[in-house]
XYZ file of C-alpha atoms in Angstrom:
571
model
C 114.405 76.446 105.649
C 113.245 79.571 103.446
C 112.595 79.490 99.475
C 110.762 82.371 97.369
C 110.031 82.550 93.369
C 112.494 82.318 91.042
C 111.378 85.736 89.714
C 112.563 87.533 92.699
C 116.991 88.274 92.523
C 117.327 86.064 95.964
C 115.299 83.130 96.323
C 113.989 83.464 99.224
C 111.667 86.305 99.147
C 107.904 86.279 97.625
C 105.896 89.263 97.049
C 102.820 89.896 99.063
C 100.161 91.566 96.841
C 98.090 94.288 97.761
C 98.379 94.091 101.459
C 100.140 97.678 102.156
C 100.754 101.206 101.421
C 102.476 104.023 101.500
C 100.835 106.173 104.326
C 103.114 109.200 103.301
C 104.053 109.004 99.590
C 105.196 112.824 99.712
C 107.317 112.463 102.360
C 109.099 109.521 99.879
C 108.897 111.481 97.299
C 111.439 113.619 98.610
C 114.248 111.081 98.747
C 116.807 111.284 95.870
C 115.302 110.578 92.276
C 117.822 108.511 91.486
C 117.697 106.568 94.374
C 113.730 105.983 94.007
C 114.235 104.820 90.428
C 116.041 101.488 91.452
C 112.321 100.319 93.259
C 109.483 99.467 92.024
C 106.847 100.747 94.540
C 107.317 102.833 97.385
C 106.446 100.064 99.919
C 108.233 96.972 100.104
C 106.476 94.050 99.552
C 107.792 91.033 99.907
C 108.044 88.692 102.520
C 111.192 86.152 104.329
C 110.095 83.421 105.822
C 112.377 80.609 107.880
C 111.459 77.363 108.087
C 112.059 75.009 111.298
C 112.289 71.645 111.697
C 113.164 68.986 114.313
C 116.577 68.104 113.221
C 116.135 64.237 114.798
C 112.924 63.441 113.252
C 112.693 66.349 110.610
C 108.812 67.610 112.223
C 108.526 70.978 110.687
C 107.099 72.680 114.355
C 106.966 75.911 112.897
C 107.882 78.949 110.898
C 108.528 83.103 110.584
C 107.631 85.288 107.993
C 108.842 89.370 108.128
C 106.738 91.696 106.101
C 106.158 95.655 106.307
C 102.375 96.250 106.595
C 101.134 98.047 110.345
C 98.979 96.146 112.172
C 96.006 99.187 112.073
C 93.268 97.778 110.193
C 91.451 97.554 113.270
C 90.212 101.184 113.871
C 91.507 103.389 117.402
C 87.125 102.785 118.021
C 87.873 98.840 118.000
C 87.129 98.079 121.838
C 87.872 93.766 121.571
C 91.262 92.515 121.909
C 92.795 91.935 119.196
C 96.193 90.240 117.251
C 95.244 92.868 114.155
C 96.069 91.744 110.269
C 99.593 89.706 111.757
C 97.117 87.918 114.447
C 94.861 86.974 112.007
C 97.724 85.179 109.441
C 98.915 83.860 112.514
C 96.036 81.924 113.047
C 94.999 80.934 109.619
C 98.588 80.394 109.215
C 98.874 77.460 112.015
C 95.243 75.957 111.715
C 95.926 75.665 108.159
C 99.010 73.708 109.106
C 96.935 71.747 111.781
C 94.271 70.963 108.991
C 96.719 69.261 106.763
C 98.528 67.287 109.181
C 95.510 66.489 110.677
C 93.323 63.646 108.666
C 90.097 64.345 111.368
C 87.178 67.219 109.627
C 87.809 70.680 111.269
C 84.298 69.617 113.332
C 86.670 67.542 115.526
C 89.517 69.053 115.309
C 89.666 68.617 119.204
C 90.802 65.837 121.368
C 88.919 66.139 124.361
C 85.562 66.202 124.839
C 83.425 66.592 127.807
C 81.483 64.364 128.905
C 78.012 66.869 129.527
C 75.195 65.526 127.747
C 72.763 67.881 128.966
C 71.938 70.937 127.784
C 71.991 72.803 131.202
C 71.409 76.277 130.403
C 72.098 77.739 134.376
C 75.439 79.101 135.947
C 77.326 77.475 137.932
C 80.824 77.003 139.772
C 83.893 75.753 138.435
C 87.731 75.334 138.973
C 90.003 78.030 138.023
C 91.577 75.875 135.257
C 88.236 74.811 134.420
C 88.249 77.164 131.109
C 91.747 74.828 129.747
C 90.383 72.260 129.372
C 87.915 73.834 127.285
C 90.369 75.669 124.688
C 90.436 74.245 121.813
C 94.379 74.167 120.729
C 96.241 72.540 123.923
C 99.263 74.783 124.659
C 100.883 71.515 125.504
C 104.777 72.746 123.422
C 103.367 70.423 120.953
C 101.324 72.748 118.285
C 103.261 74.404 115.694
C 103.864 78.025 115.971
C 103.700 80.350 112.794
C 104.905 84.402 113.757
C 104.084 86.610 110.907
C 107.150 89.263 111.861
C 107.549 93.305 111.250
C 109.973 94.621 109.096
C 110.186 98.558 107.918
C 106.905 99.813 108.748
C 107.153 102.802 109.687
C 104.947 104.470 106.538
C 103.353 101.804 105.228
C 99.203 101.195 105.922
C 97.570 97.669 105.840
C 94.293 100.258 104.833
C 95.263 99.503 101.026
C 92.354 101.826 98.982
C 93.927 104.718 100.746
C 92.891 107.725 103.044
C 89.698 109.595 103.280
C 87.759 112.727 104.289
C 85.081 110.978 106.843
C 82.439 114.601 106.164
C 83.159 114.136 102.627
C 84.048 110.773 100.961
C 86.918 113.075 99.362
C 90.225 111.848 99.114
C 92.210 113.871 101.687
C 95.216 116.219 101.135
C 98.584 114.349 99.509
C 100.832 116.587 101.313
C 99.538 117.344 104.839
C 97.023 114.071 105.033
C 94.567 116.072 106.289
C 91.276 117.494 105.510
C 90.615 120.985 104.615
C 92.964 121.479 107.216
C 91.240 119.310 110.252
C 93.382 116.768 110.603
C 90.735 114.622 112.783
C 88.949 114.112 109.607
C 91.197 111.836 107.322
C 90.839 108.162 107.411
C 92.157 104.826 106.151
C 90.142 102.369 103.990
C 91.125 98.555 104.568
C 89.761 96.423 101.385
C 86.683 95.529 103.755
C 85.605 98.716 104.087
C 83.647 99.964 105.924
C 83.553 96.257 107.869
C 87.286 97.038 109.664
C 87.331 93.756 111.022
C 86.579 91.963 107.072
C 89.702 94.081 106.924
C 91.814 92.782 109.451
C 90.943 89.086 107.939
C 91.760 90.285 104.247
C 94.854 91.223 105.080
C 95.578 89.321 107.573
C 94.719 86.589 104.411
C 96.957 87.907 102.184
C 100.149 87.250 104.573
C 99.168 83.647 105.273
C 98.524 82.658 102.203
C 101.813 83.963 100.643
C 103.467 82.316 104.072
C 101.719 79.149 103.049
C 103.500 79.291 99.477
C 106.499 80.167 100.384
C 106.391 77.297 103.358
C 105.478 74.374 101.312
C 108.013 75.054 98.421
C 110.753 75.958 100.874
C 113.971 73.431 100.268
C 117.131 75.135 101.182
C 118.437 74.134 104.039
C 120.184 76.964 106.004
C 123.912 76.176 107.109
C 126.769 77.927 107.917
C 128.305 79.794 111.193
C 126.000 81.041 114.044
C 127.017 84.592 115.122
C 125.499 87.875 117.214
C 126.576 90.844 118.299
C 124.022 93.171 120.892
C 125.231 96.785 122.706
C 123.148 99.010 124.385
C 124.052 102.404 123.353
C 122.964 105.795 124.953
C 121.292 107.509 121.949
C 121.176 110.997 123.774
C 125.294 111.392 122.943
C 126.473 109.694 119.878
C 128.616 111.204 117.446
C 127.937 110.439 113.155
C 130.403 110.724 111.276
C 128.768 112.343 107.891
C 130.727 112.554 104.305
C 133.234 111.649 106.035
C 134.700 114.461 107.447
C 131.455 116.096 109.231
C 130.621 114.708 112.879
C 127.700 115.765 114.481
C 126.064 114.244 117.417
C 122.759 113.567 118.530
C 120.471 114.389 121.515
C 117.678 113.879 123.556
C 114.560 112.836 122.621
C 111.551 115.138 121.423
C 108.628 114.676 119.689
C 106.948 117.428 117.415
C 103.736 118.427 115.805
C 103.963 115.604 113.251
C 103.490 113.191 115.621
C 100.456 114.743 117.611
C 98.998 115.111 113.905
C 98.631 110.977 114.345
C 98.127 109.468 110.871
C 95.383 108.498 108.463
C 95.620 105.040 110.936
C 95.004 106.942 113.615
C 94.325 110.757 114.050
C 96.025 112.481 116.893
C 95.374 115.368 118.748
C 93.336 118.858 116.937
C 95.009 121.673 115.958
C 97.851 119.604 114.229
C 98.592 118.306 110.739
C 101.078 116.123 109.206
C 104.732 118.323 108.112
C 103.414 120.967 110.914
C 106.820 122.563 112.154
C 104.672 125.338 113.799
C 103.008 125.161 117.480
C 100.307 127.223 118.238
C 99.995 129.600 121.258
C 98.016 126.973 123.511
C 99.979 123.651 122.514
C 103.138 125.964 123.687
C 101.954 127.189 126.811
C 100.783 123.315 127.858
C 103.993 122.246 126.549
C 105.843 125.111 128.910
C 103.961 123.497 131.746
C 105.384 120.299 131.560
C 108.690 120.881 130.515
C 110.039 124.334 129.148
C 112.880 122.873 126.297
C 116.247 123.722 126.425
C 118.184 126.157 123.454
C 120.799 123.213 122.843
C 117.394 120.632 122.573
C 115.338 123.474 120.348
C 118.745 124.005 117.966
C 119.485 120.304 118.147
C 115.956 118.758 117.004
C 115.641 121.501 114.444
C 114.053 121.097 111.592
C 111.725 119.377 113.924
C 110.140 121.971 116.801
C 109.896 120.812 119.772
C 106.344 120.126 121.259
C 107.146 117.577 124.152
C 110.434 117.151 125.215
C 110.024 113.500 126.235
C 114.340 113.655 126.546
C 114.334 115.743 129.073
C 111.461 114.241 131.370
C 111.967 112.139 133.895
C 109.613 112.711 136.282
C 108.099 109.920 137.790
C 110.643 108.227 135.488
C 111.753 108.540 132.279
C 109.409 109.953 129.434
C 111.753 108.356 126.828
C 114.379 105.525 126.518
C 117.823 107.361 126.002
C 119.596 103.672 126.414
C 118.458 101.452 123.458
C 120.048 97.603 122.244
C 120.850 97.491 118.332
C 121.504 93.864 117.706
C 122.128 91.598 114.906
C 121.802 87.669 114.086
C 123.697 85.371 111.925
C 122.015 81.913 110.499
C 124.397 81.632 107.956
C 123.886 83.661 105.327
C 120.244 85.145 106.743
C 121.020 88.480 108.587
C 118.433 89.822 111.328
C 118.501 93.558 112.144
C 116.813 93.702 115.258
C 115.598 97.159 115.324
C 114.252 99.359 118.416
C 111.689 100.932 116.213
C 109.968 101.797 113.454
C 111.988 102.147 110.091
C 110.026 104.032 106.949
C 110.043 102.070 103.671
C 113.311 104.094 101.991
C 115.308 104.401 105.782
C 115.022 100.380 106.209
C 116.132 99.877 102.600
C 119.355 102.259 103.459
C 119.894 100.159 106.453
C 120.126 96.885 104.589
C 122.083 97.922 101.780
C 124.472 99.744 104.668
C 125.233 96.033 106.872
C 125.310 94.476 103.912
C 128.087 96.599 102.384
C 129.949 96.409 105.205
C 130.061 92.929 105.530
C 131.192 92.213 102.090
C 134.152 94.899 102.375
C 135.322 93.038 105.836
C 134.208 89.263 105.793
C 137.068 88.496 103.408
C 134.768 86.824 101.013
C 132.786 85.136 103.417
C 129.909 86.950 102.618
C 128.690 87.219 99.233
C 126.510 88.804 97.496
C 123.556 86.281 97.829
C 123.411 87.456 101.810
C 119.928 88.087 103.144
C 119.158 90.777 105.249
C 116.327 91.680 106.820
C 115.233 93.906 109.630
C 113.223 92.612 112.693
C 111.500 95.496 113.964
C 109.654 96.265 117.396
C 112.986 95.108 119.061
C 113.114 94.971 122.290
C 111.833 98.605 123.167
C 110.438 101.236 121.213
C 111.684 104.714 119.941
C 109.035 105.770 117.513
C 110.232 106.021 114.087
C 113.413 106.132 112.095
C 112.844 108.725 108.342
C 115.794 109.516 106.082
C 116.999 113.046 106.300
C 115.082 113.979 103.309
C 111.693 112.525 104.734
C 112.761 114.225 108.382
C 112.948 117.203 106.177
C 109.329 117.303 105.582
C 108.295 116.368 109.396
C 106.074 113.885 109.122
C 108.140 111.244 110.921
C 110.658 111.450 114.148
C 114.140 110.364 113.682
C 117.388 108.385 114.475
C 121.219 107.949 113.801
C 120.813 104.421 114.162
C 122.300 102.960 110.559
C 125.550 104.222 111.518
C 125.991 102.083 114.379
C 124.849 99.173 112.940
C 127.380 99.237 110.606
C 129.808 99.520 113.344
C 128.183 96.394 114.379
C 128.164 94.594 110.746
C 131.980 95.388 110.785
C 132.889 93.672 113.965
C 130.951 90.702 112.906
C 132.307 90.672 109.317
C 135.954 90.782 111.326
C 134.956 88.324 114.340
C 135.430 90.856 116.865
C 133.771 91.463 120.025
C 132.307 94.024 121.170
C 131.281 96.186 124.787
C 128.110 95.465 125.911
C 127.642 99.200 126.858
C 125.857 100.861 129.194
C 122.532 98.723 131.214
C 119.270 100.487 130.980
C 117.608 101.110 134.114
C 115.058 98.556 135.381
C 111.813 100.349 135.751
C 109.612 97.389 136.712
C 109.138 98.321 139.786
C 108.402 102.159 138.933
C 105.297 101.614 137.216
C 102.347 103.450 137.534
C 98.416 102.220 136.958
C 95.980 104.526 137.203
C 93.575 101.774 136.339
C 91.718 100.588 139.828
C 91.370 96.154 140.561
C 87.508 95.726 140.151
C 86.204 94.228 142.423
C 82.170 93.947 144.288
C 80.890 92.412 140.975
C 77.215 90.112 141.621
C 74.439 89.007 139.171
C 71.087 90.500 139.941
C 68.816 88.854 142.483
C 67.543 85.715 142.136
C 70.138 84.922 139.210
C 73.744 83.117 139.287
C 76.881 84.253 137.457
C 76.401 82.174 134.283
C 72.678 82.235 133.999
C 71.208 83.360 130.832
C 70.008 87.160 130.197
C 69.453 86.325 126.321
C 69.269 82.944 125.195
C 69.802 81.875 121.734
C 66.983 83.235 119.502
C 66.260 80.828 116.739
C 65.664 81.382 113.003
C 61.991 80.719 111.606
C 63.311 77.702 110.216
C 64.475 76.634 113.555
C 68.391 76.097 111.625
C 70.837 78.409 111.526
C 72.660 78.294 108.184
C 76.892 78.752 107.443
C 77.268 82.277 108.116
C 74.731 82.727 110.283
C 74.995 84.622 113.463
C 74.264 82.797 116.859
C 74.693 84.790 119.390
C 73.691 84.330 123.506
C 73.806 87.152 126.580
C 74.811 85.786 130.049
C 75.487 87.464 133.372
C 78.327 87.722 134.721
C 81.540 89.925 136.079
C 84.529 92.140 135.152
C 86.577 90.303 132.896
C 89.826 91.195 134.447
C 89.318 89.628 137.497
C 90.957 86.806 135.306
C 92.109 87.157 132.463
C 91.883 83.234 132.084
C 95.555 82.540 130.507
C 96.007 79.822 128.458
C 91.718 78.824 128.984
C 89.081 80.581 127.137
C 86.417 83.445 127.934
C 84.027 81.936 125.388
C 83.174 78.367 123.544
C 80.986 77.197 120.436
C 80.426 73.539 121.630
C 79.223 70.870 119.421
C 77.104 67.129 120.874
C 79.233 64.677 119.315
C 76.843 61.312 120.262
C 76.750 61.767 123.904
C 79.386 64.744 124.493
C 79.501 68.373 124.103
C 83.271 68.763 122.277
C 84.499 72.609 121.680
C 85.214 72.863 118.335
C 85.575 76.910 118.339
C 86.936 79.452 121.467
C 87.594 83.129 121.325
C 90.909 82.547 119.569
C 89.043 81.811 116.709
C 88.770 84.329 114.158
C 84.650 83.182 114.007
C 84.100 84.034 117.365
C 83.339 87.274 119.561
C 83.666 88.030 122.646
C 82.197 91.383 124.425
C 82.019 92.839 128.065
C 79.988 94.823 129.260
C 77.762 97.158 132.209
C 74.019 96.672 131.176
C 71.746 99.276 131.111
C 71.128 100.085 134.632
C 75.469 100.285 135.483
C 74.584 97.731 138.286
C 75.339 94.489 136.836
C 77.497 92.884 133.960
C 77.131 91.199 130.809
C 79.093 88.725 128.243
C 78.382 88.085 125.233
C 79.268 85.741 122.677
C 78.370 86.011 118.904
C 79.862 83.002 116.900
C 79.849 84.016 113.000
C 79.406 80.039 111.674
C 82.173 79.471 109.576
C 81.788 77.503 106.072
C 83.756 75.022 107.688
C 81.589 74.140 110.758
C 80.299 70.563 109.945
C 76.656 70.545 110.455
C 75.079 69.350 113.933
C 74.129 70.761 117.056
C 75.814 73.528 119.140
C 76.116 75.657 122.255
C 77.370 78.775 122.868
C 79.536 78.225 126.356
C 81.178 81.418 128.767
C 84.010 81.005 131.776
C 84.421 83.838 133.944
C 85.118 85.008 137.547
C 84.378 87.062 140.128
C 85.395 88.626 143.776
C 83.214 89.654 146.399
C 85.704 91.799 147.710
C 88.712 93.337 147.349
C 91.043 90.667 148.684
C 88.664 87.987 148.698
C 89.380 85.029 146.187
C 88.387 84.844 142.970
C 85.410 82.186 142.431
C 84.976 80.599 138.944
C 81.700 79.936 136.836
C 80.624 78.516 134.369
C 77.032 78.820 131.788
C 75.834 77.586 128.580
C 72.948 78.610 125.858
C 70.402 76.624 125.081
C 71.329 74.227 121.684
C 70.321 74.786 118.499
C 70.950 73.305 114.818
C 73.427 73.940 112.197
C 72.577 73.146 108.574
């Protein structure tokens, strides 16, 4: 089921307000003026929602939505694991559905509670699956799933206030997104600037709120044929027909100076600007040490200069994928294009229109004008950016020739023809290299146990926390990489209900933060739990709990532990 406001041309898309702007507007302006006038914005604001329900019980089980904005609300300086704005939207959406379906208050949203009524704060051993019992949302297969998928996102940033120079505070250069020639100074600002966590929350909420609107109003059931086409293609050697008679060929992948400059969401290496086609002597020498590009590659990639000849670098294995999958899925009148990269706004529009036109021309009336085509980007593998020819000329992106091949898939689907699978990509799973050694040898300070308190809760002067306050505790711990506690949790906020401590928030909640680091002596590990008490939290008595694991030697088994803070009141 899917539905959209009637103001849209088709009735299963809705507009998300102010959750993305174009981060390369000068490149967008190089597209033909006549083409640009057909669209009200230089980004796509539409969200498409697909709602799933159980055919027998009619129970809602999930929803997928597609909307284009980068997951870069959190900057490269962030060291916490985060799903960024898409993950935030999914968490808010799933919790909204659960609260809507559950008559209990938010403070009792957990079905399981522990029978530990003591206020014990010392660390003690526990089992390898103990933390799973403290997980607020149990992954037993019955939970509602809300997915916020990506679309033609190549030139769309969630930092909607624009890009500014961090030294002067002035807007950065329009054509190169630099600050007086320095590519390290421009930085995009989100709606919560300077708080990037708040920006992440706001952009997530804007997507979540539109998804709720579409979900609630959904009435139309998808019917019709289910079909798909998938093919693997060697994109380094494809003949593409242009203008009906001009045939050109693709070549191996290469990254140019525009790639090295990065974006306003995260600057790249020094010495580059977006739009650069020249490479200075230092970087040219470093490039040639890795791989001096062939004359054929240099000519084929023009106007892009070859900074890294990734398509011709194969040690210890291929630096860039050559064989890529593209696929089309059909659910009645909904067509999903799975692309292995990031289409820019205009490149995505051209792809959707080309596929829709091909389906209509070859479908014998089966595909009518209300066929909806959406792009699911970053699918199955990754192959950089896909831009229009005009945008490629400015060299703010990398480019590819995917549209031509999708038209072939669309024609085969419309005619009901089978297609060849194509060459299989190499399996590099066993060839992967890692330069990050496994942790081992953690131990607590003398006289301490893992899970003991280093810094207990600091209670306010009035002895009570209020909504919006931050409660934090620091415990002696071990490297979190010993065990990621999959399906479990590293941190929990527990509420005392009667004689039982009940977990009500965990590290999957946007309000609770868990941070591991070494202490100031660089000898021991500490874990800090910080809980920003939500306005929805019930008044009562709480405590913070930590779960972790350690290993005495590299080959010894994991040892698991837990510890909790003192209790504190929330009014």
